[in-house]
Coordinates of C-alpha atoms in Angstrom, one line a residue:
M1 CA -3.0 36.2 -27.1
N2 CA -1.9 33.5 -29.6
I3 CA -1.1 29.8 -29.0
V4 CA 0.8 27.6 -31.4
R5 CA 1.1 23.9 -30.6
E6 CA 3.6 21.5 -32.1
N7 CA 3.6 17.8 -31.5
L8 CA 7.2 16.3 -31.3
D9 CA 8.4 12.8 -32.1
N10 CA 9.3 12.0 -28.5
Q11 CA 5.6 11.9 -27.3
T12 CA 5.7 15.5 -26.1
A13 CA 4.1 18.7 -27.4
V14 CA 5.4 22.3 -27.3
L15 CA 3.0 25.1 -26.8
K16 CA 4.2 28.6 -27.7
V17 CA 2.0 31.2 -26.0
S18 CA 2.2 34.9 -27.1
V19 CA 0.9 37.2 -24.3
G20 CA 0.4 41.0 -25.0
E21 CA -0.1 43.9 -22.6
Q22 CA -3.8 43.9 -23.2
D23 CA -4.0 40.3 -21.9
Y24 CA -2.4 40.9 -18.5
N25 CA -2.7 44.7 -17.9
D26 CA -6.0 44.7 -15.9
A27 CA -4.7 41.9 -13.6
V28 CA -1.4 43.8 -13.1
E29 CA -3.2 47.1 -12.2
K30 CA -5.5 45.3 -9.8
T31 CA -2.6 43.6 -8.0
L32 CA -0.6 46.8 -7.8
R33 CA -3.6 48.7 -6.3
N34 CA -3.8 46.0 -3.6
Y35 CA -0.1 46.3 -2.9
R36 CA -0.6 50.1 -2.5
K37 CA -3.3 49.5 0.1
K38 CA -1.0 47.3 2.2
A39 CA 2.4 48.9 1.4
N40 CA 4.4 50.1 4.4
V41 CA 6.9 52.7 3.1
P42 CA 8.6 55.2 5.5
G43 CA 7.3 58.7 5.0
F44 CA 3.9 57.8 3.7
R45 CA 0.7 56.9 5.4
S46 CA -0.7 53.4 4.8
G47 CA -2.6 53.4 1.5
M48 CA -1.2 56.7 0.4
V49 CA 2.1 55.6 -1.2
P50 CA 2.3 57.1 -4.7
M51 CA 1.7 54.6 -7.6
G52 CA 5.0 55.6 -9.1
I53 CA 6.8 54.2 -6.1
I54 CA 4.6 51.1 -6.1
N55 CA 5.3 50.6 -9.8
K56 CA 9.1 50.9 -9.2
M57 CA 8.9 48.4 -6.4
Y58 CA 6.5 45.8 -7.7
R59 CA 5.6 46.3 -11.4
K60 CA 8.3 44.1 -13.0
S61 CA 7.7 41.1 -10.8
T62 CA 3.9 41.5 -11.0
V63 CA 3.9 41.7 -14.8
A64 CA 6.1 38.5 -14.8
E65 CA 3.7 36.7 -12.5
E66 CA 0.5 37.7 -14.1
A67 CA 1.7 37.1 -17.6
Y68 CA 3.0 33.7 -16.7
K69 CA -0.3 32.8 -14.9
I70 CA -2.3 33.8 -18.0
A71 CA -0.1 31.9 -20.4
T72 CA -0.3 28.8 -18.2
K73 CA -4.1 28.9 -17.9
A74 CA -4.4 29.4 -21.6
S75 CA -2.2 26.4 -22.3
I76 CA -4.2 24.2 -20.0
D77 CA -7.5 25.4 -21.5
N78 CA -6.1 24.7 -25.0
L79 CA -5.3 21.1 -24.0
N80 CA -8.6 20.6 -22.4
E81 CA -10.6 22.0 -25.3
S82 CA -8.7 19.8 -27.7
S83 CA -9.3 16.7 -25.4
T84 CA -5.6 16.1 -25.3
K85 CA -4.6 13.3 -22.9
T86 CA -1.5 14.2 -21.1
L87 CA 1.0 12.8 -18.6
G88 CA 2.6 14.7 -15.9
E89 CA 2.1 18.4 -15.8
L90 CA 2.8 21.5 -17.9
M91 CA 6.5 22.3 -17.7
P92 CA 8.5 25.3 -18.9
S93 CA 10.4 24.2 -22.0
S94 CA 14.2 23.9 -22.0
T95 CA 14.2 26.0 -25.2
Q96 CA 12.6 29.0 -23.3
E97 CA 14.8 32.2 -23.9
P98 CA 15.2 34.7 -21.1
I99 CA 12.3 37.2 -21.0
D100 CA 12.8 40.9 -20.5
F101 CA 9.9 41.9 -18.3
E102 CA 11.3 45.4 -17.6
N103 CA 11.6 46.7 -21.1
N104 CA 9.1 44.7 -23.2
T105 CA 5.4 44.4 -23.1
D106 CA 4.8 41.4 -25.3
F107 CA 6.2 38.0 -24.2
E108 CA 6.4 34.5 -25.6
F109 CA 6.2 31.6 -23.1
I110 CA 7.2 28.1 -24.2
F111 CA 5.7 25.1 -22.4
E112 CA 6.2 21.3 -22.8
I113 CA 3.8 18.6 -22.0
G114 CA 3.9 14.8 -22.1
L115 CA 1.4 13.1 -24.4
A116 CA -0.4 10.0 -23.2
P117 CA -0.3 7.0 -25.6
E118 CA -3.5 5.8 -27.2
V119 CA -4.8 2.7 -25.5
N120 CA -6.7 0.3 -27.6
I121 CA -7.0 -3.3 -26.3
E122 CA -9.2 -5.7 -28.2
L123 CA -9.7 -9.0 -26.5
D124 CA -10.5 -12.4 -28.1
K125 CA -11.2 -15.7 -26.3
K126 CA -9.3 -17.7 -28.9
E127 CA -6.1 -15.6 -28.6
D128 CA -6.1 -14.1 -25.1
K129 CA -5.5 -16.7 -22.4
V130 CA -4.6 -16.4 -18.7
T131 CA -4.2 -19.3 -16.2
K132 CA -6.1 -19.2 -12.9
Y133 CA -4.8 -21.6 -10.3
T134 CA -6.5 -23.6 -7.6
I135 CA -4.4 -24.8 -4.7
K136 CA -5.1 -28.4 -3.7
I137 CA -6.2 -28.8 -0.1
T138 CA -4.2 -31.6 1.6
D139 CA -4.8 -33.6 4.8
K140 CA -1.8 -31.8 6.3
M141 CA -3.4 -28.4 5.7
V142 CA -6.6 -29.5 7.3
S143 CA -5.0 -31.0 10.4
G144 CA -2.8 -27.9 10.8
Y145 CA -5.6 -25.4 10.4
K146 CA -7.8 -27.6 12.7
E147 CA -5.1 -27.7 15.4
N148 CA -4.6 -24.0 15.3
Y149 CA -8.3 -23.4 15.4
L150 CA -8.8 -25.7 18.4
R151 CA -5.9 -23.9 20.2
R152 CA -8.2 -20.9 20.7
F153 CA -10.4 -22.9 22.9
G154 CA -7.9 -25.3 24.6
K155 CA -6.1 -25.0 27.9
L156 CA -2.7 -25.6 29.4
E157 CA -2.2 -28.7 31.7
D158 CA 0.8 -29.6 33.8
V159 CA 2.9 -32.5 32.5
D160 CA 6.0 -34.3 33.7
V161 CA 8.4 -34.1 30.7
V162 CA 9.1 -31.9 27.7
T163 CA 8.2 -33.7 24.5
K164 CA 7.6 -31.1 21.8
D165 CA 6.2 -27.5 22.1
E166 CA 5.3 -27.1 25.8
A167 CA 5.2 -23.9 27.7
L168 CA 7.9 -23.7 30.4
T169 CA 8.1 -21.7 33.6
V170 CA 11.8 -21.4 34.6
T171 CA 14.1 -19.8 37.1
L172 CA 17.1 -17.9 35.5
D173 CA 20.1 -17.6 37.8
Q174 CA 23.6 -16.3 37.8
E175 CA 25.8 -14.9 40.5
D176 CA 24.5 -11.3 40.3
M177 CA 20.9 -11.9 39.2
K178 CA 18.0 -14.3 39.7
I179 CA 14.8 -14.2 37.7
E180 CA 11.9 -16.4 38.9
E181 CA 8.7 -17.3 37.0
A182 CA 10.3 -16.5 33.6
Y183 CA 8.4 -17.9 30.6
V184 CA 9.9 -20.0 27.8
G185 CA 7.6 -20.9 24.9
L186 CA 8.9 -23.8 22.9
I187 CA 6.2 -23.5 20.3
G188 CA 7.9 -20.4 18.8
M189 CA 11.3 -22.2 18.4
S190 CA 12.8 -24.1 15.5
E191 CA 13.4 -27.9 15.9
E192 CA 17.1 -27.1 16.5
E193 CA 16.5 -24.5 19.2
R194 CA 14.0 -26.8 20.9
A195 CA 16.2 -29.9 20.9
P196 CA 18.1 -29.2 24.2
F197 CA 14.8 -29.0 26.1
I198 CA 13.4 -32.3 24.9
G199 CA 13.2 -34.9 27.6
K200 CA 13.8 -32.4 30.4
K201 CA 11.7 -32.7 33.6
V202 CA 10.7 -30.3 36.4
G203 CA 13.8 -29.6 38.5
D204 CA 16.2 -30.2 35.7
K205 CA 18.9 -27.5 35.1
M206 CA 20.8 -26.5 32.0
E207 CA 23.1 -23.6 30.9
V208 CA 21.6 -21.1 28.5
N209 CA 22.5 -17.9 26.7
V210 CA 19.5 -15.5 27.2
N211 CA 20.4 -13.6 24.0
E212 CA 19.7 -16.9 22.1
L213 CA 16.7 -17.8 24.3
Y214 CA 15.0 -14.4 23.9
K215 CA 15.8 -13.0 20.4
T216 CA 14.9 -9.4 20.8
P217 CA 16.2 -6.7 23.2
S218 CA 12.6 -5.9 24.1
Q219 CA 11.9 -9.5 25.2
R220 CA 15.1 -9.6 27.3
A221 CA 14.3 -6.3 28.9
S222 CA 10.8 -7.5 29.7
I223 CA 12.1 -10.7 31.4
F224 CA 14.7 -8.7 33.5
G225 CA 12.3 -5.9 34.3
I226 CA 14.7 -3.2 33.0
K227 CA 15.0 -0.8 30.1
E228 CA 16.6 -1.9 26.8
E229 CA 19.5 0.5 27.2
E230 CA 20.5 -1.3 30.5
L231 CA 21.0 -4.7 28.8
D232 CA 24.6 -4.0 27.8
G233 CA 25.9 -4.6 31.3
I234 CA 24.3 -8.0 31.8
N235 CA 26.2 -11.3 31.3
P236 CA 23.9 -13.4 29.0
E237 CA 25.1 -16.7 30.5
F238 CA 22.5 -18.1 32.9
S239 CA 21.7 -21.3 34.7
L240 CA 18.1 -22.3 33.9
E241 CA 16.0 -24.5 36.1
I242 CA 12.6 -25.8 34.9
T243 CA 9.9 -25.2 37.6
K244 CA 6.8 -26.0 35.6
I245 CA 6.0 -27.8 32.3
R246 CA 2.6 -27.2 30.7
Q247 CA 1.2 -28.7 27.6
F248 CA -1.5 -27.3 25.5
V249 CA -4.5 -29.7 25.4
T250 CA -7.1 -29.2 22.7
P251 CA -10.8 -29.5 23.6
E252 CA -13.0 -32.5 23.0
L253 CA -15.3 -32.1 20.0
D254 CA -18.3 -32.4 22.2
E255 CA -21.5 -30.4 22.7
E256 CA -19.9 -28.0 25.1
F257 CA -17.2 -27.1 22.5
F258 CA -19.6 -26.5 19.7
K259 CA -21.8 -24.2 21.9
M260 CA -18.7 -22.3 22.9
A261 CA -17.0 -22.1 19.5
F262 CA -20.2 -21.6 17.4
P263 CA -22.8 -19.9 19.7
E264 CA -24.9 -19.1 16.6
G265 CA -25.6 -22.9 16.4
N266 CA -24.5 -23.3 12.7
I267 CA -21.9 -26.0 13.6
K268 CA -23.2 -28.9 15.8
N269 CA -21.0 -31.9 15.2
E270 CA -17.5 -33.0 14.0
E271 CA -18.7 -33.6 10.4
E272 CA -20.0 -30.1 10.1
F273 CA -16.9 -28.8 11.9
N274 CA -14.6 -30.5 9.4
K275 CA -16.6 -29.1 6.5
Y276 CA -16.3 -25.6 8.1
I277 CA -12.5 -26.0 8.4
E278 CA -12.2 -27.0 4.7
D279 CA -14.3 -24.1 3.7
Q280 CA -12.1 -21.7 5.7
I281 CA -9.0 -23.1 4.1
A282 CA -10.5 -22.9 0.6
S283 CA -11.5 -19.3 1.3
E284 CA -8.0 -18.3 2.4
L285 CA -6.4 -20.1 -0.5
S286 CA -8.9 -18.5 -2.9
R287 CA -7.7 -15.1 -1.7
E288 CA -4.1 -16.1 -2.6
T289 CA -5.0 -17.5 -6.0
D290 CA -7.3 -14.5 -6.8
Y291 CA -4.4 -12.2 -5.9
K292 CA -2.1 -14.1 -8.3
Y293 CA -4.7 -14.2 -11.0
A294 CA -5.2 -10.4 -10.8
I295 CA -1.4 -9.9 -11.1
D296 CA -1.3 -12.2 -14.1
V297 CA -4.2 -10.5 -15.8
K298 CA -2.6 -7.1 -15.2
D299 CA 0.8 -8.3 -16.6
Y300 CA -0.9 -9.8 -19.6
L301 CA -2.8 -6.6 -20.4
M302 CA 0.4 -4.5 -19.9
K303 CA 2.3 -6.7 -22.3
K304 CA -0.6 -6.7 -24.8
A305 CA -1.0 -2.9 -24.7
D306 CA 2.7 -2.3 -25.0
L307 CA 2.3 1.4 -24.1
S308 CA 5.2 3.8 -24.8
L309 CA 5.8 6.8 -22.5
P310 CA 7.6 10.1 -22.9
E311 CA 10.3 8.9 -20.5
E312 CA 12.7 11.8 -20.6
F313 CA 9.9 14.3 -20.1
L314 CA 8.5 12.4 -17.2
K315 CA 11.9 12.0 -15.5
N316 CA 12.4 15.8 -15.8
W317 CA 8.9 16.4 -14.4
L318 CA 9.5 14.1 -11.4
F319 CA 12.8 15.8 -10.7
A320 CA 11.1 19.3 -10.8
V321 CA 8.0 18.5 -8.8
N322 CA 10.0 16.8 -6.0
E323 CA 12.0 20.0 -5.6
G324 CA 15.3 18.4 -4.8
K325 CA 14.0 15.5 -2.6
F326 CA 15.4 13.0 -5.1
T327 CA 18.5 13.1 -7.3
K328 CA 18.3 12.3 -11.0
E329 CA 20.1 9.0 -10.2
D330 CA 17.3 8.2 -7.7
I331 CA 14.6 8.9 -10.3
D332 CA 16.4 6.8 -12.9
K333 CA 16.5 3.9 -10.5
E334 CA 12.9 4.0 -9.5
F335 CA 11.5 5.0 -12.9
P336 CA 10.7 1.6 -14.3
A337 CA 8.3 0.9 -11.3
F338 CA 6.8 4.4 -11.7
A339 CA 6.4 3.9 -15.5
D340 CA 4.6 0.5 -15.0
M341 CA 2.3 2.2 -12.5
M342 CA 1.4 4.9 -15.0
R343 CA 0.8 2.4 -17.8
W344 CA -1.5 0.4 -15.6
D345 CA -3.4 3.5 -14.6
L346 CA -3.9 4.3 -18.3
I347 CA -5.1 0.8 -19.0
Q348 CA -7.5 0.9 -16.0
R349 CA -9.0 4.2 -17.3
Y350 CA -9.5 2.6 -20.7
F351 CA -11.5 -0.3 -19.3
I352 CA -13.4 1.8 -16.9
D353 CA -14.7 3.8 -19.9
K354 CA -15.1 0.8 -22.1
F355 CA -17.2 -1.2 -19.6
S356 CA -18.8 1.9 -18.0
L357 CA -17.6 0.7 -14.6
E358 CA -18.8 2.5 -11.4
I359 CA -18.4 1.9 -7.7
S360 CA -21.2 2.3 -5.2
Q361 CA -20.8 3.4 -1.6
E362 CA -22.0 -0.1 -0.5
E363 CA -19.2 -1.8 -2.5
L364 CA -16.6 0.5 -0.8
K365 CA -18.1 -0.5 2.6
E366 CA -18.0 -4.2 1.8
E367 CA -14.4 -4.0 0.7
A368 CA -13.4 -2.0 3.8
K369 CA -15.3 -4.6 5.9
S370 CA -13.4 -7.4 4.3
Y371 CA -10.1 -5.6 4.9
A372 CA -11.0 -4.8 8.5
T373 CA -12.0 -8.5 9.2
M374 CA -8.6 -9.7 7.9
Q375 CA -6.9 -7.1 10.2
F376 CA -8.8 -8.3 13.2
A377 CA -8.0 -11.9 12.3
Y378 CA -4.3 -11.1 12.0
Y379 CA -4.3 -9.8 15.6
G380 CA -6.1 -12.9 16.9
M381 CA -9.8 -11.7 16.6
P382 CA -11.4 -13.9 13.9
S383 CA -14.9 -12.9 14.9
P384 CA -15.0 -9.2 16.1
A385 CA -18.2 -7.7 17.4
E386 CA -20.3 -6.1 14.6
E387 CA -20.2 -2.8 16.4
M388 CA -16.4 -2.9 16.6
L389 CA -16.1 -3.9 13.0
A390 CA -18.5 -1.2 11.8
G391 CA -16.5 1.4 13.7
Y392 CA -13.2 0.3 12.1
V393 CA -14.9 0.4 8.7
E394 CA -16.0 4.0 9.2
Q395 CA -12.5 4.9 10.4
I396 CA -11.0 3.4 7.2
L397 CA -13.4 5.2 4.9
S398 CA -12.8 8.5 6.6
N399 CA -9.1 8.3 6.0
K400 CA -8.2 9.7 2.5
E401 CA -5.2 7.4 1.9
E402 CA -7.0 4.3 3.1
L403 CA -10.1 5.2 1.1
K404 CA -8.0 5.6 -2.1
K405 CA -6.5 2.1 -1.5
I406 CA -10.0 0.6 -1.1
Y407 CA -11.3 2.5 -4.1
D408 CA -8.4 1.4 -6.3
K409 CA -8.8 -2.2 -5.1
V410 CA -12.5 -2.3 -5.9
F411 CA -11.9 -0.9 -9.4
E412 CA -9.1 -3.4 -10.1
K413 CA -11.4 -6.2 -9.1
K414 CA -14.1 -4.9 -11.4
I415 CA -11.6 -4.6 -14.3
V416 CA -10.3 -8.1 -13.8
D417 CA -13.8 -9.5 -13.6
A418 CA -14.9 -7.6 -16.8
V419 CA -11.7 -8.6 -18.7
S420 CA -12.2 -12.3 -17.6
R421 CA -15.5 -12.4 -19.5
D422 CA -13.7 -11.6 -22.8
I423 CA -10.6 -13.9 -22.4
S424 CA -10.1 -17.6 -22.0
V425 CA -9.4 -18.5 -18.3
N426 CA -7.4 -21.7 -18.1
K427 CA -8.0 -23.3 -14.7
K428 CA -5.2 -25.4 -13.2
T429 CA -5.0 -27.2 -9.8
I430 CA -1.5 -27.3 -8.3
S431 CA 0.1 -27.9 -4.9
A432 CA 0.8 -25.2 -2.4
D433 CA 4.6 -25.6 -3.0
D434 CA 4.3 -25.3 -6.7
F435 CA 2.0 -22.2 -6.3
N436 CA 4.6 -20.5 -4.0
K437 CA 7.3 -21.2 -6.7
L438 CA 5.3 -19.0 -9.1
F439 CA 6.3 -16.0 -7.0
A440 CA 10.0 -16.9 -6.9

């Protein structure tokens, strides 16, 4: 066997692999003997089919398969031994001539591979600068967060008139249908949607369109007690009568509240509570600014590295490995995002090696715990039981896809932290509105 490699100008390499009969013959004979043991040919007992018949039936395809396997393995070994960094996978070259496996015994296979660009990023505090933002905490943020927090421990009380965002119990009535004890939550409405209800009292009536009052088919079906597919036959125009108005009342910041909200006893008065609220806001805003900073560091490194890729090869490879799932037009459209992902992966590997970065099992658990905590908070459980949290963490780490996401996130954090020590981080405080504009 002989391998000749040629590096081309388009960041690809061609490997020409010459395979002779002595390279594949033993593997071919072994495979054919196995075929003979299993062959079911009329007129012959199992395992007793003459080798001449077996050769006629299977030799050509077996020679092609075994020779190709040997050539492929030899090419991969050659790339590994030469420490060649590649992109994509080994592909048959478009210059490959048809091979006559029936009449010839020596074959030449031609493969193509994409070559990874060399990554070399030298950082300097004087030249390399990235801005890290801090969002200014306003009184409006504090009051809003505080109100939402207190709502968890408040209660609904009956009131006489609608003033803002009360919870209404109503009767919906039309000639063919009457729904009692229906719920209308004004808190989820816009100011414009809420306006017709303002000033209304118990017993007041108004005309409504239930399709506007309840936005989704599932909500309307739930109110009417029917299936969604049965909604089409219902006239949406109803008369609405208010039967109860309830207003949410936040709890007093007294000893009873602090014992209920903070059973561990770490918050005992309003001053400590206000500090707790500000810390919570700062923590949430920090997650947002950290996220933005990580994006900016990534973008800066991508621009500084300016890595070129063998684009045509990679597009052909993506088309081949997806086996018709995507057209070439689809791949062209999505390729810029794929290329950036591949560039970032190369940069990450560079810094992982440069800084000898590693991840411990404990770090994976901590990141999974942080992710799980945010998930529980999103669904209204800001303080889940430790046993429940631990169970969800184990569930995340046992899922291959979720584990990879956690793994990638931890490595990205480590890379950003390591890079931040070698660049100038310009800190800037801005308003929440100005910060949101950075994503526009």
